[in-house]
């Protein structure tokens, strides 16, 4: 299944119109790649954060939480490798004055060549009257296509240049592959240079004597430097995990896909400390556990896949991305990394302090290995919006066909769980609705709404992703029943007013979600 990419601008407009996401400082023309969450956005984000926290900390006896500060000692970032290596290759176009990531320009070019090759191969088979060609035969024939061969050659040169940090080589490749500015078609490029993504600021009131510190680019290091504090204070035995949710900051070179790539964002990270030699088993466990978590929250399995890394970061002995099919293609949602003992060993080296685990069973002391799971909260949010957004035909009250926009969010993720709607503003209906709203509000995020026709109110609730509408009408006055409307099917059923709470409770119970 392929996304309809034309829905993406509509989804961005929808997110603003209904109070999910706003551009930061919009009245000043905005701050690039920085966003604010509106009334519905903050609810949805809180739900995702809470579901992650419960899944990780509450349900695992051997995982505890942490909330480390954003500012850390500057040597942390030397030890972690971020000062020397947390950078992207940057290139400017001299005519358009636009800035790009050189690696992304090349990757996009390769993707275009492969896409062309795929389409040309499809055409050739079609001409021969063959539609359902076996995948391996298709790949073989596509491999002979001129554009596919070009893509393979560029890919090999790209990997070699990147592996050797050969920035002039990347620039030559961009020129020789005839890669142009995607916006203007210009070929007038600057040299490629390295750009460190960390935001730098100063600690202390006086500029003199103040020291440079960084806004953390990942939450992980706060966990590593607190490894012994947490392990000793909680008397933890291996294997155990430390989980953290918090802000991270990256001065991204290119950030043009709404909240996909932000300069200020939130990460939900787990560092799971294990005995050396057991990393493969735990890596597999966390990959499957995290993939299942996304499936269980309703992300379409066809839109999720695993992308194992073939080229590993210097600290990792295995890595895999859980990718989601965004409207702009399959992209990373979450990373699972087997980080060996790299981080703790580096902090031992740079701090001069021992960061070891004493195993009481063997009387040995050693630096544990780590398996990390790291997912962006904002990216998870975008994934759910993309997965849920749909436009579909829906008959109006007078029987005409109309289009409804609906967010088919998982009920546990949905910001508002139910809307309580008096059919008309008289005969005591608003009072019954308000009483019910107040009763439900202690347990669920519910709203009341009495403006407009009931049909329009249903559409508005669909657009906000509200899974249930409860309507108080004249029959309620007669027999104390209400209409319960289901968002996804638009089906309506009659239930007792006194049953509304228990119906919502069972539909919104996290028990089934958390049960393994
Ligand atoms: N501690 C490991 C780490 O930070 P990463 O792959 O750089 O690894 C992990 O980031 C996750 O954080 C990504 O999978 C993504 O969900 C999220 N993320 C990274 N950069 C982001 C950005 N600029 N905007 C939004 N989310 C981002």
PDB file of C-alpha atoms and ligand atoms in Angstrom, residues 33 82 86 217-221 224 248-250 252 254-255 259-269 271 309 315 321-322 332-335 337 339 372-380, ligand 1:
ATOM      1  CA  UNK A  33      11.648  23.424  12.644  1.00  0.00           C
ATOM      2  CA  UNK A  82      29.431  14.243  19.978  1.00  0.00           C
ATOM      3  CA  UNK A  86      28.031  14.600  15.750  1.00  0.00           C
ATOM      4  CA  UNK A 217      21.405  16.269  21.570  1.00  0.00           C
ATOM      5  CA  UNK A 218      20.136  12.992  23.105  1.00  0.00           C
ATOM      6  CA  UNK A 219      18.837  11.984  26.520  1.00  0.00           C
ATOM      7  CA  UNK A 220      20.973   8.828  26.645  1.00  0.00           C
ATOM      8  CA  UNK A 221      24.103  10.388  28.164  1.00  0.00           C
ATOM      9  CA  UNK A 224      25.070   6.708  31.359  1.00  0.00           C
ATOM     10  CA  UNK A 248      16.749  16.972  23.069  1.00  0.00           C
ATOM     11  CA  UNK A 249      18.069  19.656  20.723  1.00  0.00           C
ATOM     12  CA  UNK A 250      19.732  19.378  17.324  1.00  0.00           C
ATOM     13  CA  UNK A 252      19.400  20.210  11.991  1.00  0.00           C
ATOM     14  CA  UNK A 254      17.524  20.575   6.739  1.00  0.00           C
ATOM     15  CA  UNK A 255      14.229  20.413   8.568  1.00  0.00           C
ATOM     16  CA  UNK A 259       7.491  17.674  12.964  1.00  0.00           C
ATOM     17  CA  UNK A 260       9.479  14.805  11.410  1.00  0.00           C
ATOM     18  CA  UNK A 261      12.819  16.562  11.870  1.00  0.00           C
ATOM     19  CA  UNK A 262      12.764  19.244  14.542  1.00  0.00           C
ATOM     20  CA  UNK A 263      15.411  21.351  16.230  1.00  0.00           C
ATOM     21  CA  UNK A 264      13.781  20.909  19.657  1.00  0.00           C
ATOM     22  CA  UNK A 265      12.113  17.567  20.276  1.00  0.00           C
ATOM     23  CA  UNK A 266      11.460  14.931  22.885  1.00  0.00           C
ATOM     24  CA  UNK A 267      13.006  11.474  23.097  1.00  0.00           C
ATOM     25  CA  UNK A 268      11.837   8.381  24.973  1.00  0.00           C
ATOM     26  CA  UNK A 269      14.929   6.284  25.609  1.00  0.00           C
ATOM     27  CA  UNK A 271      19.309   1.984  28.240  1.00  0.00           C
ATOM     28  CA  UNK A 309      21.980  -1.211   9.582  1.00  0.00           C
ATOM     29  CA  UNK A 315      30.090   2.112  19.225  1.00  0.00           C
ATOM     30  CA  UNK A 321      15.552   1.038  12.703  1.00  0.00           C
ATOM     31  CA  UNK A 322      11.817   0.538  13.001  1.00  0.00           C
ATOM     32  CA  UNK A 332      13.059   5.958  10.881  1.00  0.00           C
ATOM     33  CA  UNK A 333      10.578   6.007  13.741  1.00  0.00           C
ATOM     34  CA  UNK A 334      12.686   4.269  16.395  1.00  0.00           C
ATOM     35  CA  UNK A 335      16.238   2.976  16.681  1.00  0.00           C
ATOM     36  CA  UNK A 337      21.123  -0.174  19.141  1.00  0.00           C
ATOM     37  CA  UNK A 339      25.945  -0.130  22.106  1.00  0.00           C
ATOM     38  CA  UNK A 372      19.258   0.987  23.728  1.00  0.00           C
ATOM     39  CA  UNK A 373      15.761   1.686  22.427  1.00  0.00           C
ATOM     40  CA  UNK A 374      15.241   5.278  21.312  1.00  0.00           C
ATOM     41  CA  UNK A 375      12.063   6.747  19.874  1.00  0.00           C
ATOM     42  CA  UNK A 376      11.162  10.380  19.221  1.00  0.00           C
ATOM     43  CA  UNK A 377       7.935  11.323  20.988  1.00  0.00           C
ATOM     44  CA  UNK A 378       7.151  13.937  18.339  1.00  0.00           C
ATOM     45  CA  UNK A 379       7.943  11.485  15.561  1.00  0.00           C
ATOM     46  CA  UNK A 380       5.694   8.917  17.189  1.00  0.00           C
TER      47      UNK A 380
HETATM   48  N1  LIG B   1      20.417   7.887  21.706  1.00  0.00           N
HETATM   49  C1  LIG B   1      20.308   7.450  20.362  1.00  0.00           C
HETATM   50  C2  LIG B   1      19.782   8.461  19.461  1.00  0.00           C
HETATM   51  O1  LIG B   1      19.585   9.616  19.814  1.00  0.00           O
HETATM   52  P1  LIG B   1      18.937   8.799  17.007  1.00  0.00           P
HETATM   53  O2  LIG B   1      18.684   7.781  15.935  1.00  0.00           O
HETATM   54  O3  LIG B   1      19.808   9.946  16.673  1.00  0.00           O
HETATM   55  O4  LIG B   1      19.530   7.966  18.230  1.00  0.00           O
HETATM   56  C3  LIG B   1      16.604   8.449  18.097  1.00  0.00           C
HETATM   57  O5  LIG B   1      17.553   9.333  17.542  1.00  0.00           O
HETATM   58  C4  LIG B   1      15.195   8.843  17.705  1.00  0.00           C
HETATM   59  O6  LIG B   1      14.969  10.217  18.029  1.00  0.00           O
HETATM   60  C5  LIG B   1      14.919   8.740  16.205  1.00  0.00           C
HETATM   61  O7  LIG B   1      14.538   7.433  15.854  1.00  0.00           O
HETATM   62  C6  LIG B   1      13.767   9.729  16.041  1.00  0.00           C
HETATM   63  O8  LIG B   1      12.541   9.104  16.391  1.00  0.00           O
HETATM   64  C7  LIG B   1      14.085  10.795  17.071  1.00  0.00           C
HETATM   65  N2  LIG B   1      14.753  11.963  16.451  1.00  0.00           N
HETATM   66  C8  LIG B   1      16.055  12.099  16.133  1.00  0.00           C
HETATM   67  N3  LIG B   1      16.290  13.306  15.596  1.00  0.00           N
HETATM   68  C9  LIG B   1      15.100  13.957  15.577  1.00  0.00           C
HETATM   69  C10 LIG B   1      14.677  15.250  15.141  1.00  0.00           C
HETATM   70  N4  LIG B   1      15.538  16.132  14.647  1.00  0.00           N
HETATM   71  N5  LIG B   1      13.367  15.581  15.260  1.00  0.00           N
HETATM   72  C11 LIG B   1      12.475  14.694  15.785  1.00  0.00           C
HETATM   73  N6  LIG B   1      12.825  13.475  16.212  1.00  0.00           N
HETATM   74  C12 LIG B   1      14.112  13.095  16.116  1.00  0.00           C
END
